């Protein structure tokens, strides 16, 4: 099951185990059960600190628990944790065996302090690049707090459960039998949802911080580049980010970042954070800005108020809040979100295997999504508002060569229909004839571009008609001491490499402002 390279890597990792662990398996004769037995036997053969017990009797077959020696409780994997989840398996083995996790001590302390009865079930697919963050977070919590129980379920192996629970997007998390959340979540976010007093404590902690020389709001490529360039000047730098890495975390393949032949979004985002931390930058994650208050005098402090009630101050501020997926804003979209309406074909596509789907959007992202889905689903309907597809010709030609794709241009989506529980179709109008059409299907993927995260700035900053922050060639905004960079600005071409360059430019401009502006009394 594992090739020689993976076996060698796994053996190296297993050599880091400090304490013995056991794998308690509940197996069956299914194809997945046979593959699971082979995987577990391979793991055991690579380390004398791992043992296998096949006398498990869990209701989910096949499954296995990673537990400490002498214990039966731990992280349970139902189905195979391969693909993107192989790393989650390796980490569960290491953490259970005593190898320390790479998380802040205050996060571990918060996990250990949770009091209650927490039974988590997380559904994932092996092709989902958002799932590992959630799987690893819940695994960590189960390993370090005996009151937390976590089961990781591979949706493809338990299709009946997926159908009964109407799961149409992953990762999907249930807590004590009820929906807890969906989509990418960090361990800090999960703990914050469980610990009701965390927000107040975090707000007080933020407000107590002394002023920064440069405060960056947003942690995507632009914010990360700004942080590195600013920190290398030897000044006090902070990053307040709703989610470090930003939209990059939702990008599957990155093949056009100069000097990096090929990578994926989560790896790229992790590398950004690693480099920023290397320079001692104060990273404040899970922080969403609510308002920017300009300085009252030249050289004075700018204040950034956060949604949790905390406030940060700085001599200069760089706004790099990025952008988010644009909604199609038709009836049914919000009602059926994660019930047939999805935004990530890489993550959720496998859940629609053999079903009928639609893609709204004829740009590169939409056509790439349609091509990707066509290899999984029964049929793809592409709906484009303009009179022709806007994607690159090579993608359009590839799409048109597929025999399970139907393309509608000059088509205005008017409604996503459903039966009250899940999506059952899409309605669109022919913009030439005015004729209405309804297509019966089970899934709709929205791929119509981005909208800048700037709503909280509209009363203070000059914005374009598209909501972008207006900047000059050096990243200056209309507010003295405040700069902006990346996809939230008027700079054309929303690309990772451009955002990074603009972030570096904004940091240099901020430093230039600092050395030329006397500090207010």
Short mmCIF file of C-alpha atoms in Angstrom, two decimals:
data_model
loop_
_atom_site.label_atom_id
_atom_site.label_comp_id
_atom_site.label_asym_id
_atom_site.label_seq_id
_atom_site.Cartn_x
_atom_site.Cartn_y
_atom_site.Cartn_z
CA UNK A 1 0.00 0.00 0.00
CA UNK A 2 2.85 2.39 0.85
CA UNK A 3 5.70 2.67 -1.61
CA UNK A 4 9.31 2.35 -0.47
CA UNK A 5 9.79 6.11 -0.19
CA UNK A 6 6.78 6.54 2.08
CA UNK A 7 7.81 3.54 4.16
CA UNK A 8 11.27 5.02 4.65
CA UNK A 9 9.82 8.39 5.65
CA UNK A 10 7.32 6.77 8.01
CA UNK A 11 10.03 4.68 9.65
CA UNK A 12 12.03 7.85 10.29
CA UNK A 13 9.02 9.50 11.93
CA UNK A 14 8.23 6.44 14.02
CA UNK A 15 11.80 6.59 15.31
CA UNK A 16 10.73 9.78 17.13
CA UNK A 17 8.23 7.89 19.33
CA UNK A 18 9.10 8.28 22.98
CA UNK A 19 6.52 5.86 24.41
CA UNK A 20 4.93 2.65 23.09
CA UNK A 21 1.55 2.89 21.37
CA UNK A 22 -1.02 0.37 20.17
CA UNK A 23 -3.38 0.24 17.21
CA UNK A 24 -6.74 -1.31 18.14
CA UNK A 25 -8.53 -2.30 14.94
CA UNK A 26 -12.09 -3.32 14.08
CA UNK A 27 -11.73 -4.91 10.63
CA UNK A 28 -13.96 -6.58 8.06
CA UNK A 29 -13.53 -8.32 4.71
CA UNK A 30 -14.34 -5.28 2.58
CA UNK A 31 -11.76 -3.85 0.20
CA UNK A 32 -11.17 -0.96 2.60
CA UNK A 33 -10.85 -3.41 5.50
CA UNK A 34 -8.19 -5.44 3.67
CA UNK A 35 -6.29 -2.27 2.79
CA UNK A 36 -6.53 -1.05 6.39
CA UNK A 37 -5.09 -4.31 7.72
CA UNK A 38 -2.20 -4.00 5.28
CA UNK A 39 -1.55 -0.39 6.32
CA UNK A 40 -1.58 -1.22 10.03
CA UNK A 41 0.69 -4.24 9.60
CA UNK A 42 3.12 -2.06 7.66
CA UNK A 43 3.18 0.52 10.45
CA UNK A 44 3.84 -2.16 13.06
CA UNK A 45 6.67 -3.62 10.99
CA UNK A 46 8.47 -0.27 10.96
CA UNK A 47 8.72 0.26 14.72
CA UNK A 48 9.11 -1.91 17.81
CA UNK A 49 7.18 0.73 19.77
CA UNK A 50 3.94 0.03 17.86
CA UNK A 51 1.71 -3.02 18.41
CA UNK A 52 -1.48 -4.16 16.69
CA UNK A 53 -4.62 -5.53 18.36
CA UNK A 54 -7.33 -6.72 15.95
CA UNK A 55 -9.92 -7.57 18.59
CA UNK A 56 -11.71 -4.21 18.37
CA UNK A 57 -15.50 -4.17 18.29
CA UNK A 58 -16.46 -0.68 17.17
CA UNK A 59 -19.74 -0.12 15.33
CA UNK A 60 -17.88 1.45 12.40
CA UNK A 61 -16.07 -1.14 10.32
CA UNK A 62 -13.34 -0.90 9.29
CA UNK A 63 -11.75 1.46 11.79
CA UNK A 64 -8.87 1.65 14.22
CA UNK A 65 -7.82 3.61 17.30
CA UNK A 66 -4.37 5.07 17.92
CA UNK A 67 -3.94 4.69 21.69
CA UNK A 68 -1.24 4.74 24.33
CA UNK A 69 0.01 1.36 25.50
CA UNK A 70 -2.44 -0.11 27.98
CA UNK A 71 -5.30 2.17 26.88
CA UNK A 72 -8.20 1.74 24.47
CA UNK A 73 -9.21 5.37 23.97
CA UNK A 74 -7.53 7.64 21.45
CA UNK A 75 -8.07 9.04 17.99
CA UNK A 76 -10.23 6.72 15.86
CA UNK A 77 -9.89 6.59 12.08
CA UNK A 78 -12.91 5.10 10.29
CA UNK A 79 -11.84 4.39 6.73
CA UNK A 80 -8.36 4.94 5.35
CA UNK A 81 -6.44 8.09 6.37
CA UNK A 82 -4.46 8.36 3.16
CA UNK A 83 -4.09 11.10 0.54
CA UNK A 84 -4.01 14.48 2.27
CA UNK A 85 -4.81 12.75 5.58
CA UNK A 86 -1.68 10.59 5.70
CA UNK A 87 0.07 13.43 7.51
CA UNK A 88 -2.79 13.49 10.04
CA UNK A 89 -2.21 9.79 10.73
CA UNK A 90 1.52 10.30 11.19
CA UNK A 91 0.95 13.18 13.61
CA UNK A 92 -1.59 11.16 15.60
CA UNK A 93 0.99 8.39 15.95
CA UNK A 94 3.72 10.83 17.02
CA UNK A 95 1.61 12.82 19.48
CA UNK A 96 0.17 9.67 21.06
CA UNK A 97 3.72 8.35 21.39
CA UNK A 98 4.86 11.40 23.31
CA UNK A 99 6.42 13.51 20.56
CA UNK A 100 5.56 17.17 21.35
CA UNK A 101 3.25 19.01 18.93
CA UNK A 102 4.34 22.27 17.31
CA UNK A 103 1.69 24.48 18.89
CA UNK A 104 1.92 27.32 21.38
CA UNK A 105 1.91 26.29 25.04
CA UNK A 106 -1.11 28.49 25.78
CA UNK A 107 -3.08 26.55 23.15
CA UNK A 108 -2.18 23.24 24.81
CA UNK A 109 -3.10 24.70 28.20
CA UNK A 110 -6.49 25.81 26.82
CA UNK A 111 -7.11 22.31 25.42
CA UNK A 112 -6.27 20.65 28.73
CA UNK A 113 -8.53 23.07 30.60
CA UNK A 114 -11.66 22.23 28.58
CA UNK A 115 -14.27 20.69 30.86
CA UNK A 116 -17.26 18.80 29.53
CA UNK A 117 -18.23 15.86 27.38
CA UNK A 118 -16.98 16.40 23.83
CA UNK A 119 -17.64 13.66 21.27
CA UNK A 120 -16.44 14.85 17.87
CA UNK A 121 -17.06 13.21 14.50
CA UNK A 122 -15.30 14.78 11.54
CA UNK A 123 -16.07 13.71 7.98
CA UNK A 124 -13.29 14.18 5.43
CA UNK A 125 -12.27 13.13 1.94
CA UNK A 126 -8.75 12.10 1.01
CA UNK A 127 -8.62 14.73 -1.75
CA UNK A 128 -9.66 17.59 0.57
CA UNK A 129 -6.82 20.01 1.31
CA UNK A 130 -8.90 21.87 3.93
CA UNK A 131 -9.64 18.74 5.97
CA UNK A 132 -6.21 18.02 7.52
CA UNK A 133 -6.24 21.22 9.62
CA UNK A 134 -9.53 20.20 11.22
CA UNK A 135 -8.60 16.52 11.57
CA UNK A 136 -5.27 17.38 13.18
CA UNK A 137 -6.84 19.94 15.51
CA UNK A 138 -9.45 17.49 16.80
CA UNK A 139 -6.86 14.71 17.02
CA UNK A 140 -4.60 16.93 19.12
CA UNK A 141 -7.50 17.74 21.42
CA UNK A 142 -8.39 14.08 21.92
CA UNK A 143 -4.78 13.14 22.69
CA UNK A 144 -4.24 15.90 25.26
CA UNK A 145 -7.66 15.94 26.95
CA UNK A 146 -9.35 12.64 27.92
CA UNK A 147 -12.73 14.43 27.92
CA UNK A 148 -12.46 14.90 24.16
CA UNK A 149 -13.17 11.96 21.86
CA UNK A 150 -12.52 12.24 18.12
CA UNK A 151 -13.54 9.98 15.24
CA UNK A 152 -12.18 10.79 11.78
CA UNK A 153 -14.48 9.38 9.08
CA UNK A 154 -13.52 9.00 5.43
CA UNK A 155 -16.76 9.79 3.62
CA UNK A 156 -16.09 7.50 0.67
CA UNK A 157 -15.95 4.46 2.96
CA UNK A 158 -19.15 5.35 4.80
CA UNK A 159 -21.45 6.58 2.05
CA UNK A 160 -24.60 5.53 3.88
CA UNK A 161 -23.71 7.78 6.83
CA UNK A 162 -22.89 10.62 4.45
CA UNK A 163 -26.27 10.24 2.78
CA UNK A 164 -28.26 9.89 6.00
CA UNK A 165 -26.61 12.95 7.55
CA UNK A 166 -26.93 14.89 4.26
CA UNK A 167 -23.22 15.72 4.23
CA UNK A 168 -22.41 17.51 0.97
CA UNK A 169 -19.26 19.39 1.97
CA UNK A 170 -16.12 18.49 3.90
CA UNK A 171 -14.71 18.89 6.41
CA UNK A 172 -17.99 18.57 8.35
CA UNK A 173 -17.81 18.34 12.15
CA UNK A 174 -20.44 17.01 14.52
CA UNK A 175 -20.22 17.51 18.29
CA UNK A 176 -22.33 15.20 20.44
CA UNK A 177 -24.42 14.32 17.40
CA UNK A 178 -25.15 17.90 16.28
CA UNK A 179 -23.50 19.97 13.56
CA UNK A 180 -20.61 21.92 15.09
CA UNK A 181 -19.04 23.48 12.00
CA UNK A 182 -17.90 23.01 8.43
CA UNK A 183 -14.92 24.13 6.41
CA UNK A 184 -11.40 24.86 7.52
CA UNK A 185 -11.01 25.52 11.27
CA UNK A 186 -7.86 25.85 13.32
CA UNK A 187 -7.44 24.37 16.77
CA UNK A 188 -7.58 27.90 18.20
CA UNK A 189 -10.96 28.48 16.53
CA UNK A 190 -12.38 25.20 17.83
CA UNK A 191 -11.18 25.81 21.38
CA UNK A 192 -12.55 29.37 21.27
CA UNK A 193 -16.00 28.03 20.29
CA UNK A 194 -15.95 25.64 23.24
CA UNK A 195 -14.47 28.10 25.76
CA UNK A 196 -17.04 30.90 26.06
CA UNK A 197 -14.73 33.16 28.05
CA UNK A 198 -11.88 33.00 25.55
CA UNK A 199 -12.96 36.06 23.53
CA UNK A 200 -12.97 38.40 26.53
CA UNK A 201 -9.59 37.16 27.71
CA UNK A 202 -8.14 37.54 24.22
CA UNK A 203 -9.52 41.08 23.89
CA UNK A 204 -7.89 42.12 27.17
CA UNK A 205 -4.64 40.50 26.08
CA UNK A 206 -4.64 42.46 22.80
CA UNK A 207 -5.42 45.79 24.46
CA UNK A 208 -2.54 45.31 26.90
CA UNK A 209 0.07 45.07 24.14
CA UNK A 210 2.35 48.05 23.71
CA UNK A 211 2.25 49.99 20.44
CA UNK A 212 3.83 48.50 17.31
CA UNK A 213 6.03 50.37 14.86
CA UNK A 214 4.26 48.52 12.05
CA UNK A 215 0.96 46.69 12.52
CA UNK A 216 -0.19 44.54 9.59
CA UNK A 217 -3.87 43.65 9.33
CA UNK A 218 -4.16 40.44 7.31
CA UNK A 219 -1.84 37.45 7.01
CA UNK A 220 -1.92 36.40 3.35
CA UNK A 221 1.04 36.69 0.95
CA UNK A 222 0.93 40.50 1.06
CA UNK A 223 0.79 40.63 4.86
CA UNK A 224 3.49 37.99 5.28
CA UNK A 225 5.85 39.76 2.87
CA UNK A 226 5.21 43.07 4.63
CA UNK A 227 5.96 41.47 8.00
CA UNK A 228 9.27 39.98 6.82
CA UNK A 229 10.45 43.21 5.18
CA UNK A 230 9.45 45.32 8.18
CA UNK A 231 10.90 42.97 10.80
CA UNK A 232 14.25 42.90 9.01
CA UNK A 233 14.52 46.63 9.78
CA UNK A 234 14.78 45.77 13.46
CA UNK A 235 11.50 47.40 14.46
CA UNK A 236 8.50 46.14 16.43
CA UNK A 237 6.11 44.38 14.05
CA UNK A 238 2.76 42.68 14.62
CA UNK A 239 0.34 40.82 12.37
CA UNK A 240 -3.35 40.60 13.26
CA UNK A 241 -4.92 38.02 10.95
CA UNK A 242 -8.33 36.44 10.78
CA UNK A 243 -6.63 33.37 9.30
CA UNK A 244 -2.91 33.36 8.60
CA UNK A 245 -2.27 32.44 4.99
CA UNK A 246 -5.61 33.88 3.94
CA UNK A 247 -7.15 32.76 0.69
CA UNK A 248 -3.95 30.90 -0.22
CA UNK A 249 -5.06 28.18 2.19
CA UNK A 250 -7.97 27.41 -0.14
CA UNK A 251 -5.83 27.17 -3.28
CA UNK A 252 -5.07 23.67 -4.47
CA UNK A 253 -2.19 23.96 -6.92
CA UNK A 254 0.36 26.80 -7.13
CA UNK A 255 2.59 26.44 -10.16
CA UNK A 256 3.40 30.06 -11.06
CA UNK A 257 5.22 31.42 -8.00
CA UNK A 258 8.70 32.19 -9.25
CA UNK A 259 11.42 29.78 -8.00
CA UNK A 260 8.81 27.33 -6.64
CA UNK A 261 8.08 24.81 -9.38
CA UNK A 262 4.97 23.38 -7.73
CA UNK A 263 3.30 23.47 -4.32
CA UNK A 264 -0.18 23.67 -2.82
CA UNK A 265 -1.90 26.38 -0.82
CA UNK A 266 -1.72 24.89 2.68
CA UNK A 267 2.01 24.17 2.31
CA UNK A 268 2.64 27.64 0.92
CA UNK A 269 0.63 29.25 3.73
CA UNK A 270 2.52 27.25 6.37
CA UNK A 271 5.82 28.34 4.83
CA UNK A 272 4.70 31.98 4.95
CA UNK A 273 3.92 31.70 8.65
CA UNK A 274 7.17 29.86 9.39
CA UNK A 275 9.25 32.63 7.81
CA UNK A 276 7.32 35.40 9.56
CA UNK A 277 7.77 33.69 12.93
CA UNK A 278 11.48 33.28 12.18
CA UNK A 279 11.83 37.05 12.43
CA UNK A 280 10.09 37.27 15.80
CA UNK A 281 6.94 38.94 14.53
CA UNK A 282 4.03 38.98 16.99
CA UNK A 283 1.35 36.96 15.15
CA UNK A 284 -2.16 37.43 16.54
CA UNK A 285 -4.33 34.87 14.78
CA UNK A 286 -8.15 34.66 14.67
CA UNK A 287 -8.36 38.44 14.90
CA UNK A 288 -10.80 40.32 12.68
CA UNK A 289 -10.51 44.09 12.46
CA UNK A 290 -13.66 46.18 12.94
CA UNK A 291 -12.40 49.74 12.58
CA UNK A 292 -9.26 51.78 11.93
CA UNK A 293 -9.02 55.06 13.85
CA UNK A 294 -6.48 57.48 12.29
CA UNK A 295 -3.91 59.30 14.44
CA UNK A 296 -5.11 62.64 15.80
CA UNK A 297 -1.78 64.35 15.07
CA UNK A 298 1.30 63.74 12.86
CA UNK A 299 3.44 60.99 14.40
CA UNK A 300 0.62 59.90 16.69
CA UNK A 301 -0.70 56.40 17.15
CA UNK A 302 -3.22 54.75 14.82
CA UNK A 303 -5.69 52.45 16.55
CA UNK A 304 -7.13 49.25 15.10
CA UNK A 305 -10.23 48.08 16.93
CA UNK A 306 -10.99 44.37 16.75
CA UNK A 307 -14.36 42.61 16.60
CA UNK A 308 -13.77 40.92 19.97
CA UNK A 309 -13.54 44.33 21.67
CA UNK A 310 -9.77 44.50 21.91
CA UNK A 311 -7.67 47.26 20.37
CA UNK A 312 -4.13 47.52 18.99
CA UNK A 313 -2.13 50.66 18.34
CA UNK A 314 0.76 51.39 16.00
CA UNK A 315 2.77 54.19 14.46
CA UNK A 316 2.01 52.79 10.99
CA UNK A 317 -0.55 50.28 9.71
CA UNK A 318 -0.52 48.10 6.59
CA UNK A 319 -3.92 46.81 5.44
CA UNK A 320 -3.66 43.47 3.63
CA UNK A 321 -7.10 42.03 4.30
CA UNK A 322 -7.32 40.18 0.98
CA UNK A 323 -10.51 38.98 -0.65
CA UNK A 324 -13.07 36.18 -0.41
CA UNK A 325 -15.22 34.14 -2.76
CA UNK A 326 -18.00 36.19 -4.32
CA UNK A 327 -21.51 34.87 -3.72
CA UNK A 328 -23.94 34.61 -6.62
CA UNK A 329 -26.64 36.13 -4.34
CA UNK A 330 -29.70 34.28 -5.61
CA UNK A 331 -32.46 32.54 -3.66
CA UNK A 332 -31.31 29.18 -2.36
CA UNK A 333 -27.58 29.92 -2.15
CA UNK A 334 -27.42 30.57 1.58
CA UNK A 335 -30.23 28.13 2.41
CA UNK A 336 -28.38 25.24 0.76
CA UNK A 337 -24.78 26.18 1.59
CA UNK A 338 -22.98 22.90 2.40
CA UNK A 339 -26.19 21.11 1.41
CA UNK A 340 -25.34 21.04 -2.27
CA UNK A 341 -23.95 24.58 -2.69
CA UNK A 342 -20.15 24.45 -2.53
CA UNK A 343 -17.16 26.61 -3.37
CA UNK A 344 -14.23 24.15 -3.44
CA UNK A 345 -14.34 21.43 -6.12
CA UNK A 346 -11.12 19.84 -4.84
CA UNK A 347 -12.55 19.40 -1.33
CA UNK A 348 -16.16 18.58 -2.02
CA UNK A 349 -16.08 17.13 -5.53
CA UNK A 350 -15.65 13.50 -4.36
CA UNK A 351 -18.90 13.77 -2.38
CA UNK A 352 -20.77 14.20 -5.68
CA UNK A 353 -19.35 11.12 -7.36
CA UNK A 354 -21.81 9.84 -9.94
CA UNK A 355 -24.15 12.81 -9.40
CA UNK A 356 -25.13 15.82 -11.51
CA UNK A 357 -23.52 19.17 -10.78
CA UNK A 358 -23.32 22.73 -12.09
CA UNK A 359 -20.50 25.27 -12.08
CA UNK A 360 -21.45 28.96 -12.06
CA UNK A 361 -18.67 30.94 -13.71
CA UNK A 362 -16.75 30.73 -16.97
CA UNK A 363 -13.40 32.20 -15.92
CA UNK A 364 -10.27 30.16 -15.28
CA UNK A 365 -11.37 29.04 -11.81
CA UNK A 366 -14.80 28.00 -13.07
CA UNK A 367 -13.55 26.06 -16.08
CA UNK A 368 -10.79 24.40 -14.05
CA UNK A 369 -13.46 23.35 -11.56
CA UNK A 370 -15.69 21.97 -14.34
CA UNK A 371 -12.81 19.95 -15.83
CA UNK A 372 -11.91 18.60 -12.40
CA UNK A 373 -15.50 17.64 -11.60
CA UNK A 374 -16.09 16.03 -15.00
CA UNK A 375 -13.70 13.25 -14.02
CA UNK A 376 -15.73 12.46 -10.89
CA UNK A 377 -19.39 13.30 -11.37
CA UNK A 378 -21.99 12.08 -13.84
CA UNK A 379 -22.52 15.41 -15.56
CA UNK A 380 -21.42 19.06 -15.31
CA UNK A 381 -23.48 22.06 -16.44
CA UNK A 382 -21.46 25.26 -16.86
CA UNK A 383 -23.41 28.51 -16.54
CA UNK A 384 -21.73 31.75 -17.70
CA UNK A 385 -23.37 35.17 -17.63
CA UNK A 386 -21.30 36.63 -20.50
CA UNK A 387 -21.71 35.70 -24.17
CA UNK A 388 -18.58 33.54 -24.11
CA UNK A 389 -16.35 31.69 -21.65
CA UNK A 390 -13.63 33.96 -20.27
CA UNK A 391 -11.11 31.24 -19.38
CA UNK A 392 -7.85 30.63 -21.23
CA UNK A 393 -8.33 28.99 -24.62
CA UNK A 394 -6.45 25.84 -23.61
CA UNK A 395 -8.90 25.30 -20.73
CA UNK A 396 -11.95 26.01 -22.88
CA UNK A 397 -10.75 23.54 -25.51
CA UNK A 398 -10.18 20.89 -22.87
CA UNK A 399 -13.66 21.47 -21.44
CA UNK A 400 -15.33 21.21 -24.83
CA UNK A 401 -13.60 17.87 -25.46
CA UNK A 402 -15.41 16.27 -22.51
CA UNK A 403 -18.60 14.37 -23.30
CA UNK A 404 -20.31 14.86 -19.94
CA UNK A 405 -20.29 18.67 -19.95
CA UNK A 406 -22.99 21.10 -21.13
CA UNK A 407 -22.14 24.80 -21.54
CA UNK A 408 -24.66 27.65 -21.32
CA UNK A 409 -23.44 31.19 -22.08
CA UNK A 410 -25.57 34.34 -21.90
CA UNK A 411 -27.16 32.60 -18.93
CA UNK A 412 -28.21 34.42 -15.77
CA UNK A 413 -28.56 32.24 -12.67
CA UNK A 414 -31.84 33.14 -10.97
CA UNK A 415 -32.29 30.48 -8.27
CA UNK A 416 -30.75 27.40 -6.67
CA UNK A 417 -33.64 25.09 -5.89
CA UNK A 418 -34.00 22.41 -3.25
CA UNK A 419 -36.41 20.13 -1.47
CA UNK A 420 -36.03 21.86 1.89
CA UNK A 421 -33.03 19.76 2.86
CA UNK A 422 -30.66 19.56 -0.12
CA UNK A 423 -30.19 21.05 -3.56
CA UNK A 424 -32.24 19.53 -6.36
CA UNK A 425 -31.62 21.92 -9.25
CA UNK A 426 -30.63 25.28 -10.66
CA UNK A 427 -32.72 27.82 -12.54
CA UNK A 428 -31.31 30.24 -15.12
CA UNK A 429 -32.60 32.69 -17.74
CA UNK A 430 -31.39 32.94 -21.33
CA UNK A 431 -30.34 36.61 -21.57
CA UNK A 432 -31.06 36.69 -25.32
CA UNK A 433 -34.46 34.99 -25.55
CA UNK A 434 -35.61 35.61 -21.96
CA UNK A 435 -36.58 31.95 -21.67
CA UNK A 436 -36.34 30.33 -18.20
CA UNK A 437 -34.67 26.93 -17.76
CA UNK A 438 -34.44 24.52 -14.83
CA UNK A 439 -31.75 21.82 -14.64
CA UNK A 440 -32.21 18.99 -12.17
CA UNK A 441 -29.00 18.23 -10.26
CA UNK A 442 -27.51 17.59 -6.84
CA UNK A 443 -24.64 20.07 -6.51
CA UNK A 444 -23.77 23.66 -7.46
CA UNK A 445 -20.21 25.02 -7.35
CA UNK A 446 -19.93 28.82 -7.29
CA UNK A 447 -16.81 30.14 -9.03
CA UNK A 448 -17.44 33.79 -9.93
CA UNK A 449 -14.44 35.63 -8.58
CA UNK A 450 -13.54 37.59 -5.49
CA UNK A 451 -14.74 40.50 -3.37
CA UNK A 452 -12.31 42.56 -1.23
CA UNK A 453 -12.56 42.36 2.56
CA UNK A 454 -12.88 46.10 3.10
CA UNK A 455 -16.43 46.75 4.36
CA UNK A 456 -15.15 47.98 7.73
CA UNK A 457 -13.04 50.68 6.02
CA UNK A 458 -15.68 52.46 3.94
CA UNK A 459 -16.27 55.37 6.33
CA UNK A 460 -12.58 56.25 6.66
CA UNK A 461 -10.73 55.18 3.52
CA UNK A 462 -11.12 55.97 -0.16
CA UNK A 463 -12.43 52.86 -1.91
CA UNK A 464 -13.00 52.14 -5.59
CA UNK A 465 -16.45 51.30 -6.98
CA UNK A 466 -15.48 47.64 -6.50
CA UNK A 467 -14.67 48.18 -2.82
CA UNK A 468 -10.89 48.10 -3.28
CA UNK A 469 -8.64 50.38 -1.21
CA UNK A 470 -7.28 53.12 -3.45
CA UNK A 471 -3.47 53.20 -3.25
CA UNK A 472 -0.73 55.07 -5.07
CA UNK A 473 2.45 53.60 -6.57
CA UNK A 474 4.02 53.28 -3.11
CA UNK A 475 1.02 51.77 -1.33
CA UNK A 476 -0.13 54.96 0.41
CA UNK A 477 -3.83 55.25 1.26
CA UNK A 478 -5.64 58.53 1.81
CA UNK A 479 -4.96 58.23 5.57
CA UNK A 480 -1.46 59.32 6.70
CA UNK A 481 0.57 56.43 8.11
CA UNK A 482 -1.74 53.77 6.71
CA UNK A 483 -0.66 51.70 3.72
CA UNK A 484 -2.35 48.84 1.86
CA UNK A 485 -1.27 45.90 -0.28
CA UNK A 486 -2.58 42.82 -2.05
CA UNK A 487 -5.98 41.74 -3.33
CA UNK A 488 -7.85 44.29 -1.21
CA UNK A 489 -6.34 47.20 -3.21
CA UNK A 490 -6.74 48.76 -6.64
CA UNK A 491 -3.50 47.17 -7.86
CA UNK A 492 -4.44 45.14 -10.97
CA UNK A 493 -4.00 41.37 -11.39
CA UNK A 494 -4.84 39.49 -8.22
CA UNK A 495 -1.92 37.06 -8.09
CA UNK A 496 0.13 35.67 -5.20
CA UNK A 497 3.43 36.92 -6.58
CA UNK A 498 2.00 40.42 -7.11
CA UNK A 499 0.50 40.52 -3.61
CA UNK A 500 3.85 39.52 -2.09
CA UNK A 501 5.65 42.25 -4.03
CA UNK A 502 3.09 44.85 -3.01
CA UNK A 503 3.41 43.76 0.62
CA UNK A 504 7.17 44.27 0.50
CA UNK A 505 6.65 47.69 -1.11
CA UNK A 506 4.15 48.74 1.57
CA UNK A 507 6.59 47.73 4.33
CA UNK A 508 9.36 49.80 2.77
CA UNK A 509 6.99 52.75 2.46
CA UNK A 510 5.93 52.35 6.09
CA UNK A 511 9.56 52.31 7.22
CA UNK A 512 10.27 55.40 5.12
CA UNK A 513 7.32 57.10 6.84
CA UNK A 514 8.64 56.12 10.27
CA UNK A 515 12.12 57.55 9.77
CA UNK A 516 10.78 60.80 8.31
CA UNK A 517 8.00 61.44 10.84
CA UNK A 518 8.82 62.71 14.34
CA UNK A 519 7.13 60.80 17.15
CA UNK A 520 4.27 62.74 18.71
CA UNK A 521 4.63 63.67 22.35
#
